[in-house]
Amino acid sequence: MTIDTYIADLPKVELHLHIEGSFEPALMFAIAERNGISLPYESVYALQSAYNFSDLQSFLDLYYQGMNVLQTEQDYYDLTWAYLSKMAAQSVQHVEIFWDPQGHTERGVAFEIPLRGIKAALNTAQAELGISHQLIMSFLRHMSEEEGFATLEQALPHRDAFIGVGLDSSERGNPPEKFRRLFDRCRAEGFKLMAHAGEEGPADYVRDAIDVLKVDRIDHGNRCMEDPDLARRVADLGLCLTVCPQSNMRLKNCLDITQHPIKPMLDLGIAACINSDDPAYFGGYMSENYQLVQDGLGLSRAELGQLARNGINGSFASAERKAELLANLDAYEAGAA
Ligand code: ADE
Ligand code: ZN
């Protein structure tokens, strides 16, 4: 079996996926037309050609523009279903998906609309494709903490629909400390907590995500590797880092895949896993992200398996589902030629 086939068939879980970041240009054009919206691009190709990013903000500008065409529950269903059917074809068995409610309510789409459409597609995928899921509501960190509180109030009547909250968008200048009170409240409400940290922002943001926000999981976390004591602590805590290699390359947070921190993370015993972040914008879903690090870093089958195992252990799947996912992975590793 070639390593490409090994990766394609490896049972995988995805823990770091912004559903709005899975919006493929062809579907964006189709939904824009259905909603009578004209995009500022002549063609799918012209739109794709604009995906040439210099940093996180240059990506976010297009990401928010792209999601503007989403209006109806059906739009969100179609978006989510497109992602999930691709994941079924890539041997992905469990997904944990972020959505950015403020990216929709800000432009007049009711809070419930994305939630209903996304959740309906997730439930269909569970029944028809065997993909289990958790949903996570992410706060936009370029907005104020007060606006985050207002979003939480809108969300609480639907609290059973999602397992936790995250923190995303422009990292630099929006430190974890800005959201201390909001995260205290979310913890008291019983939500799982996570935050993007150390993607573009400094190692200090990873430390503060741990000490100030008291997160259960860190999204990205790459720059903790610049502070050896902190990296050691992340390893000792067993804290899961949801790393996104293709995203790191496309946003210029990593300039050379042979220097990507995922390998030193594994060597240090950090519970890092592989994820796609915004695959429609970065040109790679789960298998492509595994392939990228395998090609660049020459990871062994055992290391690829460890990445998959870290994802399962770091997930918020039930204990029963985790045991099932681990058993599937063990069986695959034992049986692969
Ligand atoms: N929102 C969507 N993708 C993101 C990323 N990679 N970093 C921060 N916010 C995001
Ligand atoms: Zn992200």
mmCIF file of C-alpha atoms and ligand atoms in Angstrom:
data_model
loop_
_atom_site.group_PDB
_atom_site.id
_atom_site.type_symbol
_atom_site.label_atom_id
_atom_site.label_comp_id
_atom_site.label_asym_id
_atom_site.label_seq_id
_atom_site.Cartn_x
_atom_site.Cartn_y
_atom_site.Cartn_z
ATOM 1 C CA MET A 1 0.000 0.000 0.000
ATOM 2 C CA THR A 2 1.402 3.427 -0.901
ATOM 3 C CA ILE A 3 1.610 6.080 1.794
ATOM 4 C CA ASP A 4 -1.029 8.119 -0.091
ATOM 5 C CA THR A 5 -3.487 5.233 0.088
ATOM 6 C CA TYR A 6 -2.539 4.644 3.720
ATOM 7 C CA ILE A 7 -3.415 8.271 4.511
ATOM 8 C CA ALA A 8 -6.603 8.240 2.422
ATOM 9 C CA ASP A 9 -7.952 5.181 4.245
ATOM 10 C CA LEU A 10 -6.624 6.050 7.723
ATOM 11 C CA PRO A 11 -9.655 6.586 10.005
ATOM 12 C CA LYS A 12 -9.544 10.294 10.847
ATOM 13 C CA VAL A 13 -11.306 12.882 12.980
ATOM 14 C CA GLU A 14 -11.396 16.615 12.344
ATOM 15 C CA LEU A 15 -11.503 18.998 15.323
ATOM 16 C CA HIS A 16 -10.752 22.356 13.696
ATOM 17 C CA LEU A 17 -12.992 23.283 10.798
ATOM 18 C CA HIS A 18 -14.796 26.571 10.241
ATOM 19 C CA ILE A 19 -17.839 25.548 8.251
ATOM 20 C CA GLU A 20 -17.840 28.937 6.495
ATOM 21 C CA GLY A 21 -14.269 28.132 5.439
ATOM 22 C CA SER A 22 -15.443 25.047 3.549
ATOM 23 C CA PHE A 23 -17.425 27.228 1.124
ATOM 24 C CA GLU A 24 -16.126 26.164 -2.285
ATOM 25 C CA PRO A 25 -16.200 28.847 -5.021
ATOM 26 C CA ALA A 26 -18.536 26.822 -7.286
ATOM 27 C CA LEU A 27 -21.112 26.449 -4.502
ATOM 28 C CA MET A 28 -20.661 30.116 -3.571
ATOM 29 C CA PHE A 29 -21.560 31.147 -7.127
ATOM 30 C CA ALA A 30 -24.558 28.792 -7.199
ATOM 31 C CA ILE A 31 -25.950 30.089 -3.886
ATOM 32 C CA ALA A 32 -25.261 33.720 -4.833
ATOM 33 C CA GLU A 33 -27.292 33.225 -7.996
ATOM 34 C CA ARG A 34 -30.119 31.492 -6.116
ATOM 35 C CA ASN A 35 -30.249 34.484 -3.721
ATOM 36 C CA GLY A 36 -29.998 37.123 -6.451
ATOM 37 C CA ILE A 37 -26.629 38.380 -5.194
ATOM 38 C CA SER A 38 -23.817 39.326 -7.539
ATOM 39 C CA LEU A 39 -20.272 38.511 -6.485
ATOM 40 C CA PRO A 40 -17.456 40.939 -7.291
ATOM 41 C CA TYR A 41 -15.761 38.249 -9.438
ATOM 42 C CA GLU A 42 -16.461 37.236 -13.025
ATOM 43 C CA SER A 43 -16.001 33.520 -12.538
ATOM 44 C CA VAL A 44 -15.133 30.719 -10.164
ATOM 45 C CA TYR A 45 -11.614 30.890 -11.547
ATOM 46 C CA ALA A 46 -11.341 34.646 -10.878
ATOM 47 C CA LEU A 47 -12.511 34.112 -7.310
ATOM 48 C CA GLN A 48 -10.048 31.272 -6.766
ATOM 49 C CA SER A 49 -7.251 33.414 -8.147
ATOM 50 C CA ALA A 50 -7.930 35.955 -5.390
ATOM 51 C CA TYR A 51 -7.030 33.336 -2.763
ATOM 52 C CA ASN A 52 -3.467 34.530 -2.533
ATOM 53 C CA PHE A 53 -2.988 35.523 1.085
ATOM 54 C CA SER A 54 -0.200 37.422 2.797
ATOM 55 C CA ASP A 55 -1.391 36.901 6.387
ATOM 56 C CA LEU A 56 -4.421 36.033 8.513
ATOM 57 C CA GLN A 57 -6.235 39.346 7.937
ATOM 58 C CA SER A 58 -5.924 39.194 4.144
ATOM 59 C CA PHE A 59 -7.665 35.806 4.313
ATOM 60 C CA LEU A 60 -10.319 36.928 6.808
ATOM 61 C CA ASP A 61 -11.343 39.800 4.505
ATOM 62 C CA LEU A 62 -12.300 37.295 1.781
ATOM 63 C CA TYR A 63 -13.713 34.782 4.256
ATOM 64 C CA TYR A 64 -16.231 37.320 5.610
ATOM 65 C CA GLN A 65 -17.054 38.506 2.085
ATOM 66 C CA GLY A 66 -17.688 34.911 1.010
ATOM 67 C CA MET A 67 -20.091 34.096 3.819
ATOM 68 C CA ASN A 68 -22.219 37.127 2.951
ATOM 69 C CA VAL A 69 -24.102 35.152 0.291
ATOM 70 C CA LEU A 70 -25.432 32.685 2.890
ATOM 71 C CA GLN A 71 -28.993 33.604 3.782
ATOM 72 C CA THR A 72 -31.403 30.701 4.149
ATOM 73 C CA GLU A 73 -31.455 27.525 6.198
ATOM 74 C CA GLN A 74 -31.091 25.610 2.916
ATOM 75 C CA ASP A 75 -27.890 27.542 2.115
ATOM 76 C CA TYR A 76 -26.322 26.444 5.399
ATOM 77 C CA TYR A 77 -27.551 22.900 4.904
ATOM 78 C CA ASP A 78 -26.003 22.711 1.420
ATOM 79 C CA LEU A 79 -22.709 24.172 2.677
ATOM 80 C CA THR A 80 -22.466 21.683 5.526
ATOM 81 C CA TRP A 81 -23.594 18.701 3.494
ATOM 82 C CA ALA A 82 -20.974 19.411 0.812
ATOM 83 C CA TYR A 83 -18.259 19.317 3.485
ATOM 84 C CA LEU A 84 -19.579 16.173 5.160
ATOM 85 C CA SER A 85 -19.919 14.181 1.964
ATOM 86 C CA LYS A 86 -16.301 15.012 1.123
ATOM 87 C CA MET A 87 -15.265 13.864 4.593
ATOM 88 C CA ALA A 88 -17.055 10.543 4.154
ATOM 89 C CA ALA A 89 -14.938 9.996 1.037
ATOM 90 C CA GLN A 90 -11.773 10.741 3.064
ATOM 91 C CA SER A 91 -12.444 8.199 5.860
ATOM 92 C CA VAL A 92 -13.296 10.931 8.372
ATOM 93 C CA GLN A 93 -15.456 9.378 11.097
ATOM 94 C CA HIS A 94 -16.038 12.235 13.532
ATOM 95 C CA VAL A 95 -16.052 16.028 13.069
ATOM 96 C CA GLU A 96 -16.175 19.030 15.413
ATOM 97 C CA ILE A 97 -17.276 22.093 13.501
ATOM 98 C CA PHE A 98 -17.115 25.788 14.338
ATOM 99 C CA TRP A 99 -19.589 28.320 13.136
ATOM 100 C CA ASP A 100 -19.293 32.102 13.528
ATOM 101 C CA PRO A 101 -22.801 33.283 14.487
ATOM 102 C CA GLN A 102 -21.737 36.939 14.543
ATOM 103 C CA GLY A 103 -20.675 36.714 10.888
ATOM 104 C CA HIS A 104 -24.345 36.109 10.095
ATOM 105 C CA THR A 105 -26.341 38.012 12.737
ATOM 106 C CA GLU A 106 -24.245 41.130 11.981
ATOM 107 C CA ARG A 107 -25.811 41.265 8.511
ATOM 108 C CA GLY A 108 -29.359 40.506 9.599
ATOM 109 C CA VAL A 109 -29.535 36.707 9.361
ATOM 110 C CA ALA A 110 -31.377 35.443 12.454
ATOM 111 C CA PHE A 111 -29.263 33.446 14.936
ATOM 112 C CA GLU A 112 -31.360 30.304 14.421
ATOM 113 C CA ILE A 113 -30.995 30.110 10.612
ATOM 114 C CA PRO A 114 -27.358 28.918 10.360
ATOM 115 C CA LEU A 115 -27.759 26.794 13.462
ATOM 116 C CA ARG A 116 -30.764 24.919 12.047
ATOM 117 C CA GLY A 117 -29.257 24.362 8.596
ATOM 118 C CA ILE A 118 -25.861 23.220 9.903
ATOM 119 C CA LYS A 119 -27.389 20.957 12.535
ATOM 120 C CA ALA A 120 -29.795 19.336 10.062
ATOM 121 C CA ALA A 121 -26.912 18.407 7.743
ATOM 122 C CA LEU A 122 -24.866 17.078 10.683
ATOM 123 C CA ASN A 123 -27.778 14.903 11.788
ATOM 124 C CA THR A 124 -28.286 13.559 8.261
ATOM 125 C CA ALA A 125 -24.570 12.744 8.030
ATOM 126 C CA GLN A 126 -24.752 10.895 11.328
ATOM 127 C CA ALA A 127 -27.663 8.790 10.086
ATOM 128 C CA GLU A 128 -26.579 8.251 6.484
ATOM 129 C CA LEU A 129 -22.778 8.453 6.501
ATOM 130 C CA GLY A 130 -21.985 7.286 10.042
ATOM 131 C CA ILE A 131 -20.061 10.506 10.794
ATOM 132 C CA SER A 132 -20.533 11.606 14.419
ATOM 133 C CA HIS A 133 -20.200 15.275 15.340
ATOM 134 C CA GLN A 134 -20.060 18.081 17.840
ATOM 135 C CA LEU A 135 -20.846 21.704 17.050
ATOM 136 C CA ILE A 136 -18.936 24.669 18.540
ATOM 137 C CA MET A 137 -19.972 28.321 18.587
ATOM 138 C CA SER A 138 -17.064 30.657 17.986
ATOM 139 C CA PHE A 139 -16.876 34.286 19.138
ATOM 140 C CA LEU A 140 -15.209 36.804 16.835
ATOM 141 C CA ARG A 141 -12.323 38.309 18.772
ATOM 142 C CA HIS A 142 -12.194 41.518 16.709
ATOM 143 C CA MET A 143 -15.611 42.324 18.217
ATOM 144 C CA SER A 144 -16.119 43.447 21.815
ATOM 145 C CA GLU A 145 -16.648 41.229 24.828
ATOM 146 C CA GLU A 146 -20.091 42.864 25.265
ATOM 147 C CA GLU A 147 -21.042 41.747 21.757
ATOM 148 C CA GLY A 148 -19.848 38.263 22.718
ATOM 149 C CA PHE A 149 -22.139 38.330 25.764
ATOM 150 C CA ALA A 150 -25.077 39.387 23.561
ATOM 151 C CA THR A 151 -24.365 36.453 21.226
ATOM 152 C CA LEU A 152 -24.211 34.079 24.191
ATOM 153 C CA GLU A 153 -27.670 35.285 25.293
ATOM 154 C CA GLN A 154 -29.037 34.479 21.825
ATOM 155 C CA ALA A 155 -27.396 31.070 21.979
ATOM 156 C CA LEU A 156 -28.513 29.915 25.421
ATOM 157 C CA PRO A 157 -32.026 28.822 24.357
ATOM 158 C CA HIS A 158 -30.226 26.457 21.939
ATOM 159 C CA ARG A 159 -27.564 25.289 24.345
ATOM 160 C CA ASP A 160 -28.172 21.591 23.681
ATOM 161 C CA ALA A 161 -27.269 22.048 20.024
ATOM 162 C CA PHE A 162 -23.594 22.798 20.671
ATOM 163 C CA ILE A 163 -20.985 21.512 23.096
ATOM 164 C CA GLY A 164 -18.711 24.468 23.547
ATOM 165 C CA VAL A 165 -17.409 27.854 22.502
ATOM 166 C CA GLY A 166 -14.318 29.009 20.649
ATOM 167 C CA LEU A 167 -12.534 32.259 19.892
ATOM 168 C CA ASP A 168 -11.406 33.097 16.354
ATOM 169 C CA SER A 169 -10.798 35.917 13.827
ATOM 170 C CA SER A 170 -8.010 38.549 14.012
ATOM 171 C CA GLU A 171 -5.610 37.339 16.689
ATOM 172 C CA ARG A 172 -3.001 40.097 16.976
ATOM 173 C CA GLY A 173 -4.159 42.922 19.244
ATOM 174 C CA ASN A 174 -7.082 40.833 20.548
ATOM 175 C CA PRO A 175 -5.501 38.849 23.413
ATOM 176 C CA PRO A 176 -7.282 36.171 25.457
ATOM 177 C CA GLU A 177 -7.526 38.622 28.378
ATOM 178 C CA LYS A 178 -10.108 40.636 26.409
ATOM 179 C CA PHE A 179 -12.570 37.730 26.827
ATOM 180 C CA ARG A 180 -11.853 36.659 30.405
ATOM 181 C CA ARG A 181 -15.329 37.448 31.762
ATOM 182 C CA LEU A 182 -17.123 35.912 28.786
ATOM 183 C CA PHE A 183 -15.175 32.671 29.155
ATOM 184 C CA ASP A 184 -15.804 32.643 32.937
ATOM 185 C CA ARG A 185 -19.502 32.797 32.156
ATOM 186 C CA CYS A 186 -19.319 30.103 29.465
ATOM 187 C CA ARG A 187 -17.433 27.833 31.883
ATOM 188 C CA ALA A 188 -20.105 28.392 34.530
ATOM 189 C CA GLU A 189 -22.716 27.450 31.908
ATOM 190 C CA GLY A 190 -20.922 24.132 31.428
ATOM 191 C CA PHE A 191 -19.565 24.661 27.916
ATOM 192 C CA LYS A 192 -16.292 23.201 26.685
ATOM 193 C CA LEU A 193 -13.840 26.012 26.009
ATOM 194 C CA MET A 194 -11.330 26.530 23.236
ATOM 195 C CA ALA A 195 -9.496 29.439 21.670
ATOM 196 C CA HIS A 196 -7.332 30.091 18.639
ATOM 197 C CA ALA A 197 -3.937 31.020 20.077
ATOM 198 C CA GLY A 198 -0.382 31.149 18.815
ATOM 199 C CA GLU A 199 -1.456 30.967 15.168
ATOM 200 C CA GLU A 200 -0.187 34.443 14.349
ATOM 201 C CA GLY A 201 -0.122 35.859 17.868
ATOM 202 C CA PRO A 202 2.750 35.230 20.320
ATOM 203 C CA ALA A 203 3.407 32.325 22.687
ATOM 204 C CA ASP A 204 2.029 34.532 25.500
ATOM 205 C CA TYR A 205 -1.435 34.169 23.965
ATOM 206 C CA VAL A 206 -1.164 30.380 24.298
ATOM 207 C CA ARG A 207 -0.176 30.784 27.955
ATOM 208 C CA ASP A 208 -3.082 33.154 28.564
ATOM 209 C CA ALA A 209 -5.540 30.881 26.777
ATOM 210 C CA ILE A 210 -4.511 28.247 29.345
ATOM 211 C CA ASP A 211 -4.234 30.431 32.467
ATOM 212 C CA VAL A 212 -6.808 33.163 31.839
ATOM 213 C CA LEU A 213 -9.430 31.465 29.658
ATOM 214 C CA LYS A 214 -8.742 27.977 31.098
ATOM 215 C CA VAL A 215 -9.408 26.278 27.790
ATOM 216 C CA ASP A 216 -9.910 22.565 27.230
ATOM 217 C CA ARG A 217 -8.208 22.699 23.838
ATOM 218 C CA ILE A 218 -6.061 25.134 21.840
ATOM 219 C CA ASP A 219 -6.667 25.824 18.151
ATOM 220 C CA HIS A 220 -3.309 26.032 16.335
ATOM 221 C CA GLY A 221 -0.932 26.718 19.258
ATOM 222 C CA ASN A 222 2.113 26.617 16.943
ATOM 223 C CA ARG A 223 3.983 29.468 18.566
ATOM 224 C CA CYS A 224 4.062 27.796 21.987
ATOM 225 C CA MET A 225 7.096 26.046 20.511
ATOM 226 C CA GLU A 226 9.013 29.343 20.751
ATOM 227 C CA ASP A 227 8.884 29.077 24.556
ATOM 228 C CA PRO A 228 10.398 25.749 25.677
ATOM 229 C CA ASP A 229 8.933 25.919 29.205
ATOM 230 C CA LEU A 230 5.473 26.569 27.831
ATOM 231 C CA ALA A 231 5.795 23.796 25.236
ATOM 232 C CA ARG A 232 6.832 21.392 28.015
ATOM 233 C CA ARG A 233 3.819 22.471 30.042
ATOM 234 C CA VAL A 234 1.426 21.943 27.099
ATOM 235 C CA ALA A 235 2.845 18.419 26.757
ATOM 236 C CA ASP A 236 2.590 17.688 30.492
ATOM 237 C CA LEU A 237 -0.997 18.956 30.620
ATOM 238 C CA GLY A 238 -1.915 16.647 27.728
ATOM 239 C CA LEU A 239 -3.584 19.644 26.118
ATOM 240 C CA CYS A 240 -4.718 18.962 22.576
ATOM 241 C CA LEU A 241 -3.465 21.361 19.875
ATOM 242 C CA THR A 242 -5.559 21.357 16.699
ATOM 243 C CA VAL A 243 -2.847 22.109 14.155
ATOM 244 C CA CYS A 244 -3.643 23.083 10.539
ATOM 245 C CA PRO A 245 -0.579 22.667 8.288
ATOM 246 C CA GLN A 246 -2.036 23.816 4.950
ATOM 247 C CA SER A 247 -3.514 26.892 6.651
ATOM 248 C CA ASN A 248 -0.108 27.682 8.200
ATOM 249 C CA MET A 249 1.502 27.564 4.757
ATOM 250 C CA ARG A 250 -1.171 29.586 2.950
ATOM 251 C CA LEU A 251 -1.287 32.300 5.637
ATOM 252 C CA LYS A 252 2.513 32.469 5.753
ATOM 253 C CA ASN A 253 2.700 31.422 9.375
ATOM 254 C CA CYS A 254 5.062 28.685 8.196
ATOM 255 C CA LEU A 255 7.293 29.371 5.200
ATOM 256 C CA ASP A 256 8.872 25.953 4.807
ATOM 257 C CA ILE A 257 6.958 22.735 5.420
ATOM 258 C CA THR A 258 10.187 20.928 6.333
ATOM 259 C CA GLN A 259 10.350 23.293 9.343
ATOM 260 C CA HIS A 260 6.724 22.833 10.407
ATOM 261 C CA PRO A 261 6.380 22.528 14.225
ATOM 262 C CA ILE A 262 4.132 19.441 14.135
ATOM 263 C CA LYS A 263 7.154 17.107 14.184
ATOM 264 C CA PRO A 264 8.885 18.767 17.193
ATOM 265 C CA MET A 265 5.480 18.804 18.896
ATOM 266 C CA LEU A 266 5.157 15.035 18.487
ATOM 267 C CA ASP A 267 8.756 14.523 19.606
ATOM 268 C CA LEU A 268 7.992 16.462 22.789
ATOM 269 C CA GLY A 269 4.862 14.404 23.463
ATOM 270 C CA ILE A 270 2.404 17.222 22.734
ATOM 271 C CA ALA A 271 -1.081 15.954 21.835
ATOM 272 C CA ALA A 272 -1.192 17.615 18.412
ATOM 273 C CA CYS A 273 -3.571 16.555 15.672
ATOM 274 C CA ILE A 274 -4.125 17.416 12.005
ATOM 275 C CA ASN A 275 -7.003 19.570 10.759
ATOM 276 C CA SER A 276 -7.992 21.633 7.733
ATOM 277 C CA ASP A 277 -9.243 24.981 9.209
ATOM 278 C CA ASP A 278 -10.700 26.565 6.016
ATOM 279 C CA PRO A 279 -10.155 23.949 3.304
ATOM 280 C CA ALA A 280 -11.960 25.741 0.462
ATOM 281 C CA TYR A 281 -9.615 28.713 0.874
ATOM 282 C CA PHE A 282 -6.411 26.834 1.612
ATOM 283 C CA GLY A 283 -6.686 24.078 -0.988
ATOM 284 C CA GLY A 284 -6.770 20.976 1.168
ATOM 285 C CA TYR A 285 -9.127 18.869 3.255
ATOM 286 C CA MET A 286 -8.058 16.254 5.804
ATOM 287 C CA SER A 287 -6.162 13.795 3.603
ATOM 288 C CA GLU A 288 -4.296 16.613 1.855
ATOM 289 C CA ASN A 289 -3.212 18.031 5.215
ATOM 290 C CA TYR A 290 -1.866 14.656 6.354
ATOM 291 C CA GLN A 291 -0.137 14.267 2.994
ATOM 292 C CA LEU A 292 1.466 17.687 3.265
ATOM 293 C CA VAL A 293 3.149 16.905 6.599
ATOM 294 C CA GLN A 294 4.053 13.400 5.522
ATOM 295 C CA ASP A 295 5.746 14.716 2.353
ATOM 296 C CA GLY A 296 7.450 17.613 4.120
ATOM 297 C CA LEU A 297 8.551 15.876 7.287
ATOM 298 C CA GLY A 298 8.751 12.225 6.257
ATOM 299 C CA LEU A 299 6.469 11.075 9.076
ATOM 300 C CA SER A 300 6.252 7.350 9.719
ATOM 301 C CA ARG A 301 3.007 5.376 9.735
ATOM 302 C CA ALA A 302 3.317 5.264 13.531
ATOM 303 C CA GLU A 303 3.524 9.074 13.673
ATOM 304 C CA LEU A 304 0.544 9.477 11.337
ATOM 305 C CA GLY A 305 -1.372 7.060 13.568
ATOM 306 C CA GLN A 306 -0.358 9.078 16.644
ATOM 307 C CA LEU A 307 -1.752 12.243 15.041
ATOM 308 C CA ALA A 308 -5.045 10.451 14.352
ATOM 309 C CA ARG A 309 -5.100 9.063 17.914
ATOM 310 C CA ASN A 310 -4.425 12.514 19.400
ATOM 311 C CA GLY A 311 -7.449 13.803 17.483
ATOM 312 C CA ILE A 312 -9.712 11.107 18.904
ATOM 313 C CA ASN A 313 -8.434 11.580 22.470
ATOM 314 C CA GLY A 314 -8.744 15.372 22.189
ATOM 315 C CA SER A 315 -12.280 15.228 20.836
ATOM 316 C CA PHE A 316 -15.494 15.840 22.750
ATOM 317 C CA ALA A 317 -17.042 12.601 21.514
ATOM 318 C CA SER A 318 -18.746 10.472 24.182
ATOM 319 C CA ALA A 319 -16.554 7.900 25.979
ATOM 320 C CA GLU A 320 -18.366 5.168 24.069
ATOM 321 C CA ARG A 321 -17.794 6.795 20.679
ATOM 322 C CA LYS A 322 -14.139 7.494 21.519
ATOM 323 C CA ALA A 323 -13.624 3.814 22.313
ATOM 324 C CA GLU A 324 -15.214 2.900 18.975
ATOM 325 C CA LEU A 325 -13.038 5.385 17.050
ATOM 326 C CA LEU A 326 -9.880 4.135 18.798
ATOM 327 C CA ALA A 327 -10.827 0.529 18.031
ATOM 328 C CA ASN A 328 -11.337 1.414 14.350
ATOM 329 C CA LEU A 329 -7.903 3.048 14.257
ATOM 330 C CA ASP A 330 -6.211 0.110 16.026
ATOM 331 C CA ALA A 331 -7.820 -2.333 13.599
ATOM 332 C CA TYR A 332 -6.699 -0.267 10.618
ATOM 333 C CA GLU A 333 -3.115 -0.045 11.849
ATOM 334 C CA ALA A 334 -3.006 -3.771 12.559
ATOM 335 C CA GLY A 335 -4.478 -4.721 9.207
ATOM 336 C CA ALA A 336 -2.866 -2.312 6.730
ATOM 337 C CA ALA A 337 -0.417 -4.007 4.371
HETATM 338 N N1 ADE B 1 -11.632 32.142 11.177
HETATM 339 C C1 ADE B 1 -11.628 31.248 10.189
HETATM 340 N N2 ADE B 1 -10.409 30.736 10.018
HETATM 341 C C2 ADE B 1 -9.610 31.306 10.950
HETATM 342 C C3 ADE B 1 -8.249 31.183 11.312
HETATM 343 N N3 ADE B 1 -7.413 30.345 10.672
HETATM 344 N N4 ADE B 1 -7.775 31.955 12.310
HETATM 345 C C4 ADE B 1 -8.571 32.793 12.953
HETATM 346 N N5 ADE B 1 -9.858 32.945 12.654
HETATM 347 C C5 ADE B 1 -10.381 32.195 11.675
HETATM 348 ZN ZN ZN B 2 -9.289 28.204 12.689
#
